[in-house]
Amino acid sequence: RSYVTGSGADPVTLKASGYSNTGTNGNNGSIDNSNNNLLESAYLYRGANWQGLGVYNRDKDNGSDSQEGSDPEHSIDNNERTDAVLMDFGGKDIRLDTVDIGWAPYDSDFFVLAYQGAGTPTLSGTSYKDLSGWTLIGNYSNQGANNVDLATAGSGSVINADRANIYSSFWLIGAGGFAVGTGIVFDTKSGCSSCKSYDYLKLAGVGGTVKDGGGPPGGVPEPGSLALLGLAFLGLVGTRKTKPVR
């Protein structure tokens, strides 16, 4: 899915893609949350009257998970597999500032990563554990259906202290928590330390700041808006341009 915002000669473009760790691992591809599972492309989807984008992965089509694609596994979730949305801003350096969650009736932890490596990231064929070149922006704990400020999210969230200085053309938003070198991490259910608590959410939009290296000293930020998924997408994405002071 590709989207464009802004007017004139320099619009912001976005390509959004779904991924999930449905690939094989040492257990021959058993349905589990193993951080050794390899990532594969998945499907972004928005049904009628939905409050945002969900992901359904390949388990829906191959019949290995009968619940995949049904409520609540029609969302971005980490039940059996962990779903994520890759955002490619077409070479522009963006700082994500907000994530708008349109649907989150249960636990709704999510993580945000920014790509700081060289070239274009490749997700297919690697695992969450082995992701290379990605910087953790934050783990955001049970934010519910809200427009989440990535700088000030509430209790239980862990945010990168350098977040305000991190810009990238590639961002990854996924269900659950994340630890570099480990991959996806889970909360546990109250009273059962071995029982994983799964997360479910739908993405209604994101907001951010475009890093602009041109313009006169002290230039005024230029307001804009980005409807990531067209008219059917319920959330609007706000972007603004910053110009350096020289």
XYZ file of N, CA and C in Angstrom, residues 4-169:
498
model
N 0.503 9.172 -0.462
C 1.210 10.421 -0.711
C 0.525 11.525 0.068
N 1.298 12.481 0.606
C 0.728 13.652 1.226
C 1.517 14.877 0.811
N 0.965 16.029 1.060
C 1.641 17.278 0.746
C 1.355 17.715 -0.669
N 1.677 18.968 -0.939
C 1.445 19.521 -2.256
C 2.751 20.079 -2.794
N 2.756 20.434 -4.063
C 3.962 20.991 -4.647
C 4.909 19.922 -5.117
N 6.192 20.305 -5.198
C 7.185 19.429 -5.811
C 7.819 18.458 -4.833
N 7.489 18.548 -3.552
C 8.199 17.747 -2.561
C 7.231 17.063 -1.596
N 6.338 16.203 -2.070
C 5.402 15.531 -1.176
C 6.089 14.429 -0.373
N 5.448 14.012 0.703
C 5.898 12.859 1.483
C 5.154 11.631 0.973
N 5.900 10.588 0.656
C 5.282 9.336 0.219
C 5.541 8.254 1.260
N 4.644 7.319 1.330
C 4.774 6.222 2.281
C 4.333 4.924 1.642
N 5.144 3.888 1.809
C 4.750 2.533 1.464
C 4.672 1.731 2.755
N 3.512 1.171 3.054
C 3.312 0.379 4.265
C 3.189 -1.092 3.892
N 3.887 -1.959 4.639
C 3.906 -3.394 4.347
C 3.750 -4.178 5.639
N 3.053 -5.304 5.564
C 2.881 -6.169 6.720
C 3.899 -7.295 6.746
N 4.309 -7.674 7.969
C 5.228 -8.801 8.169
C 4.796 -9.598 9.396
N 5.164 -10.873 9.410
C 4.925 -11.726 10.565
C 5.939 -12.857 10.544
N 6.241 -13.394 11.721
C 7.271 -14.432 11.800
C 6.651 -15.826 11.620
N 6.147 -16.033 10.406
C 5.541 -17.315 10.045
C 6.530 -18.278 9.397
N 7.775 -17.863 9.224
C 8.762 -18.720 8.582
C 9.224 -19.848 9.479
N 9.950 -20.782 8.893
C 10.396 -21.962 9.623
C 11.477 -21.621 10.642
N 11.597 -22.501 11.610
C 12.662 -22.390 12.616
C 13.158 -23.787 12.958
N 13.859 -23.902 14.064
C 14.388 -25.198 14.474
C 13.320 -26.222 14.780
N 12.072 -25.738 14.990
C 10.960 -26.651 15.252
C 10.170 -26.946 13.982
N 10.812 -26.701 12.831
C 10.193 -26.981 11.541
C 8.911 -26.189 11.305
N 8.912 -24.951 11.792
C 7.789 -24.070 11.492
C 6.563 -24.306 12.338
N 6.713 -24.882 13.521
C 5.554 -25.062 14.387
C 4.957 -23.697 14.724
N 3.656 -23.688 15.035
C 2.971 -22.433 15.318
C 3.321 -22.006 16.735
N 4.198 -21.039 16.850
C 4.614 -20.567 18.158
C 5.164 -19.158 18.026
N 5.586 -18.610 19.144
C 6.118 -17.247 19.174
C 7.638 -17.227 19.208
N 8.290 -18.292 18.773
C 9.732 -18.369 18.868
C 10.406 -17.202 18.151
N 11.396 -16.608 18.797
C 12.164 -15.540 18.174
C 13.126 -16.066 17.119
N 13.152 -17.388 16.931
C 13.928 -17.970 15.834
C 13.118 -18.074 14.549
N 11.802 -17.893 14.632
C 10.971 -17.934 13.422
C 11.408 -16.838 12.457
N 11.452 -17.160 11.185
C 11.846 -16.182 10.180
C 10.652 -15.330 9.754
N 10.933 -14.067 9.476
C 9.898 -13.138 9.037
C 9.525 -13.381 7.580
N 8.233 -13.248 7.284
C 7.709 -13.324 5.931
C 6.698 -12.193 5.733
N 6.458 -11.848 4.480
C 5.456 -10.818 4.208
C 4.086 -11.304 4.664
N 3.261 -10.345 5.089
C 1.893 -10.627 5.517
C 0.971 -9.598 4.861
N -0.312 -9.644 5.191
C -1.303 -8.821 4.517
C -1.797 -7.711 5.438
N -1.721 -6.468 4.963
C -2.384 -5.359 5.633
C -3.853 -5.383 5.235
N -4.724 -5.136 6.199
C -6.141 -5.264 5.884
C -6.951 -4.295 6.729
N -7.989 -3.742 6.115
C -8.966 -2.955 6.843
C -10.348 -3.357 6.382
N -11.105 -3.988 7.275
C -12.449 -4.408 6.943
C -13.454 -3.281 7.104
N -14.686 -3.534 6.695
C -15.744 -2.541 6.822
C -15.946 -2.168 8.287
N -16.031 -0.873 8.554
C -16.279 -0.323 9.897
C -15.129 -0.559 10.877
N -13.965 -0.917 10.356
C -12.810 -1.062 11.237
C -12.293 0.309 11.660
N -11.619 0.325 12.803
C -11.029 1.556 13.327
C -9.536 1.645 13.043
N -9.076 1.005 11.999
C -7.662 1.052 11.673
C -7.222 -0.202 10.933
N -5.933 -0.266 10.651
C -5.349 -1.385 9.914
C -5.051 -2.568 10.825
N -5.331 -3.746 10.321
C -4.872 -4.968 10.952
C -3.936 -5.714 10.024
N -3.393 -6.826 10.512
C -2.525 -7.690 9.715
C -3.045 -9.117 9.843
N -3.166 -9.806 8.718
C -3.325 -11.243 8.848
C -2.199 -11.918 8.083
N -1.668 -12.959 8.709
C -0.447 -13.561 8.185
C -0.745 -14.860 7.434
N 0.301 -15.531 7.005
C 0.163 -16.688 6.117
C -0.498 -17.887 6.773
N -0.572 -17.896 8.096
C -1.253 -18.999 8.769
C -2.735 -19.036 8.416
N -3.309 -17.881 8.049
C -4.717 -17.856 7.646
C -4.918 -18.655 6.357
N -4.003 -18.490 5.417
C -4.165 -19.128 4.107
C -3.767 -20.601 4.109
N -2.763 -20.956 4.931
C -2.316 -22.351 4.900
C -3.069 -23.238 5.889
N -3.982 -22.647 6.654
C -4.836 -23.425 7.533
C -4.198 -23.888 8.817
N -2.984 -23.430 9.114
C -2.303 -23.908 10.318
C -2.784 -23.222 11.587
N -3.516 -22.109 11.461
C -4.075 -21.429 12.628
C -5.489 -21.002 12.269
N -6.469 -21.722 12.768
C -7.859 -21.479 12.383
C -8.383 -20.141 12.879
N -7.728 -19.556 13.876
C -8.193 -18.288 14.435
C -7.591 -17.073 13.723
N -6.523 -17.272 12.966
C -5.879 -16.149 12.292
C -6.860 -15.492 11.327
N -6.973 -14.173 11.438
C -7.902 -13.421 10.605
C -9.264 -13.214 11.232
N -9.545 -13.911 12.351
C -10.794 -13.730 13.083
C -10.544 -12.869 14.319
N -11.578 -12.216 14.820
C -11.487 -11.387 16.016
C -10.992 -12.231 17.202
N -9.926 -11.801 17.901
C -9.175 -10.561 17.742
C -7.904 -10.697 16.896
N -7.686 -11.858 16.272
C -6.463 -12.057 15.497
C -6.560 -11.498 14.070
N -7.490 -10.566 13.875
C -7.560 -9.795 12.633
C -6.818 -8.465 12.795
N -6.143 -8.321 13.908
C -5.438 -7.089 14.260
C -3.931 -7.279 14.080
N -3.178 -6.284 14.472
C -1.728 -6.440 14.632
C -1.547 -7.081 16.003
N -1.150 -8.339 16.034
C -1.147 -9.064 17.305
C 0.064 -9.978 17.404
N 0.232 -10.575 18.596
C 1.340 -11.500 18.817
C 0.855 -12.835 19.379
N -0.363 -13.202 19.016
C -0.909 -14.500 19.392
C -0.478 -15.530 18.347
N 0.327 -16.490 18.762
C 0.953 -17.503 17.910
C 2.107 -16.921 17.092
N 1.864 -15.880 16.342
C 2.921 -15.188 15.594
C 2.906 -13.718 16.002
N 3.969 -12.997 15.668
C 4.017 -11.567 15.971
C 3.981 -10.762 14.678
N 2.962 -9.908 14.570
C 2.757 -9.082 13.387
C 3.408 -7.713 13.560
N 3.814 -7.120 12.434
C 4.403 -5.779 12.445
C 4.106 -5.090 11.123
N 4.176 -3.758 11.134
C 3.985 -2.941 9.937
C 5.274 -2.171 9.669
N 5.828 -2.364 8.466
C 7.011 -1.631 8.028
C 6.560 -0.398 7.258
N 7.106 0.764 7.623
C 6.798 2.020 6.947
C 8.040 2.541 6.257
N 7.923 2.738 4.945
C 9.018 3.230 4.110
C 8.610 4.603 3.577
N 9.317 5.655 4.006
C 8.977 7.022 3.632
C 9.751 7.507 2.405
N 10.186 6.584 1.575
C 10.718 6.933 0.273
C 11.944 7.815 0.271
N 12.849 7.581 1.199
C 14.105 8.318 1.232
C 14.094 9.557 2.098
N 12.928 9.985 2.568
C 12.869 11.141 3.464
C 13.132 10.708 4.902
N 13.895 11.503 5.620
C 14.150 11.236 7.032
C 12.993 11.779 7.860
N 12.337 10.876 8.575
C 11.158 11.195 9.376
C 11.437 10.842 10.831
N 10.975 11.678 11.738
C 10.934 11.293 13.157
C 9.477 11.033 13.519
N 9.155 9.799 13.867
C 7.792 9.510 14.308
C 7.573 10.120 15.688
N 6.460 10.817 15.835
C 6.128 11.474 17.099
C 4.887 10.896 17.762
N 3.948 10.396 16.960
C 2.727 9.826 17.524
C 2.339 8.568 16.751
N 1.670 7.674 17.439
C 1.064 6.491 16.824
C -0.388 6.460 17.285
N -1.301 6.492 16.332
C -2.729 6.525 16.637
C -3.280 5.104 16.592
N -3.685 4.610 17.752
C -4.260 3.273 17.872
C -5.784 3.417 17.847
N -6.418 2.817 16.840
C -7.856 2.984 16.677
C -8.691 1.913 17.346
N -8.078 0.778 17.674
C -8.813 -0.362 18.249
C -7.871 -1.120 19.151
N -8.256 -1.299 20.420
C -7.404 -2.014 21.377
C -8.258 -2.442 22.572
N -9.117 -3.448 22.409
C -10.026 -3.831 23.495
C -9.373 -4.679 24.578
N -8.171 -5.187 24.304
C -7.484 -6.049 25.270
C -6.113 -5.445 25.563
N -5.161 -6.249 26.005
C -3.800 -5.758 26.160
C -3.319 -5.231 24.809
N -2.515 -4.164 24.841
C -2.174 -3.495 23.571
C -0.759 -2.934 23.581
N 0.187 -3.690 24.153
C 1.587 -3.263 24.090
C 2.042 -3.211 22.628
N 2.888 -2.244 22.304
C 3.511 -2.224 20.985
C 4.914 -1.646 21.091
N 5.747 -1.969 20.093
C 7.105 -1.445 20.039
C 7.284 -0.644 18.769
N 8.255 0.278 18.796
C 8.597 1.097 17.634
C 10.104 1.019 17.430
N 10.516 0.701 16.189
C 11.925 0.634 15.822
C 12.186 1.589 14.658
N 13.370 2.193 14.642
C 13.816 3.025 13.526
C 15.069 2.401 12.927
N 15.130 2.357 11.591
C 16.279 1.749 10.931
C 17.409 2.766 10.820
N 18.574 2.418 11.375
C 19.743 3.278 11.357
C 20.911 2.635 10.610
N 20.652 1.530 9.954
C 21.700 0.833 9.225
C 21.905 1.414 7.836
N 22.785 0.780 7.076
C 23.094 1.234 5.713
C 22.106 0.640 4.718
N 21.805 1.399 3.672
C 20.971 0.887 2.599
C 19.533 0.664 3.021
N 18.900 -0.300 2.372
C 17.495 -0.623 2.609
C 17.395 -1.878 3.466
N 16.591 -1.847 4.538
C 16.498 -3.038 5.383
C 15.763 -4.178 4.691
N 16.190 -5.395 4.971
C 15.518 -6.598 4.488
C 14.980 -7.358 5.688
N 13.658 -7.529 5.736
C 13.047 -8.243 6.849
C 12.814 -9.722 6.518
N 12.348 -10.007 5.310
C 12.065 -11.397 4.956
C 13.331 -12.239 5.051
N 13.197 -13.368 5.731
C 14.324 -14.278 5.848
C 15.187 -14.064 7.068
N 14.900 -13.029 7.859
C 15.593 -12.859 9.134
C 14.573 -13.034 10.254
N 15.024 -12.986 11.492
C 14.125 -13.152 12.632
C 14.117 -11.865 13.450
N 13.131 -11.747 14.326
C 13.119 -10.590 15.223
C 14.386 -10.558 16.077
N 14.852 -11.712 16.473
C 16.052 -11.797 17.312
C 17.281 -11.262 16.601
N 17.337 -11.482 15.282
C 18.539 -11.153 14.516
C 18.418 -9.866 13.704
N 17.390 -9.062 13.962
C 17.267 -7.800 13.239
C 18.530 -6.971 13.427
N 19.066 -6.451 12.326
C 20.324 -5.706 12.361
C 20.106 -4.299 11.818
N 20.715 -3.316 12.484
C 20.644 -1.938 12.034
C 19.454 -1.171 12.579
N 18.641 -1.815 13.411
C 17.448 -1.179 13.950
C 17.692 -0.662 15.363
N 17.150 0.505 15.666
C 17.245 1.118 16.988
C 15.868 1.103 17.649
N 15.812 0.642 18.876
C 14.548 0.630 19.617
C 14.205 2.042 20.071
N 13.070 2.555 19.596
C 12.589 3.868 20.024
C 11.848 3.755 21.345
N 11.059 2.701 21.489
C 10.360 2.527 22.754
C 9.469 1.307 22.771
N 9.201 0.825 23.987
C 8.177 -0.174 24.249
C 7.036 0.544 24.956
N 5.853 0.483 24.382
C 4.718 1.261 24.855
C 3.671 0.320 25.424
N 3.387 0.498 26.711
C 2.604 -0.467 27.471
C 1.127 -0.098 27.524
N 0.282 -0.974 26.964
C -1.176 -0.891 27.103
C -1.720 0.532 26.992
N -1.517 1.121 25.828
C -1.945 2.497 25.606
C -3.425 2.605 25.243
N -4.058 1.487 24.906
C -5.464 1.529 24.542
C -5.679 2.234 23.217
N -6.937 2.537 22.919
C -7.295 3.214 21.674
C -7.084 4.715 21.862
N -5.868 5.157 21.588
C -5.475 6.547 21.803
C -4.453 6.962 20.763
N -4.308 8.267 20.607
C -3.216 8.803 19.810
C -2.018 8.945 20.749
N -1.071 8.032 20.649
C -0.008 7.888 21.637
C 1.168 8.798 21.290
N 1.543 9.664 22.220
C 2.722 10.507 22.078
C 3.946 9.661 22.413
N 4.819 9.440 21.438
C 5.952 8.540 21.643
C 6.997 9.098 22.600
N 6.904 10.389 22.921
C 7.855 11.001 23.849
C 7.388 10.937 25.294
N 6.084 10.843 25.514
C 5.561 11.012 26.874
C 4.579 9.927 27.284
N 4.557 8.790 26.584
C 3.610 7.726 26.916
C 3.737 7.345 28.386
N 2.630 6.920 28.975
C 2.521 6.797 30.423
C 3.211 5.612 31.057
N 2.714 5.269 32.228
C 3.303 4.264 33.105
C 3.525 2.942 32.387
N 4.702 2.349 32.637
C 5.039 1.055 32.073
C 5.770 1.112 30.757
N 5.784 2.283 30.104
C 6.481 2.422 28.831
C 7.957 2.723 29.061
N 8.803 2.239 28.170
C 10.242 2.486 28.227
C 10.642 3.142 26.920
N 11.158 4.390 27.001
C 11.390 5.204 25.818
C 12.872 5.543 25.696
N 13.403 5.432 24.486
C 14.791 5.786 24.203
C 15.035 7.251 24.531
N 16.037 7.532 25.374
C 16.307 8.901 25.801
C 16.717 9.806 24.645
N 17.184 9.215 23.553
C 17.632 9.997 22.393
C 16.565 10.046 21.303
N 15.348 9.671 21.620
C 14.284 9.565 20.618
C 14.143 10.822 19.767
N 14.218 11.996 20.382
C 13.978 13.253 19.674
C 14.986 13.506 18.559
N 16.130 12.830 18.612
C 17.194 13.052 17.623
C 17.270 11.957 16.561
N 16.350 11.015 16.597
C 16.419 9.872 15.694
C 15.434 10.044 14.539
N 15.985 10.134 13.339
C 15.211 10.236 12.107
C 15.564 9.042 11.220
N 14.593 8.601 10.451
C 14.836 7.471 9.562
C 13.805 7.466 8.446
N 14.145 6.816 7.333
C 13.172 6.589 6.264
C 12.363 5.322 6.497
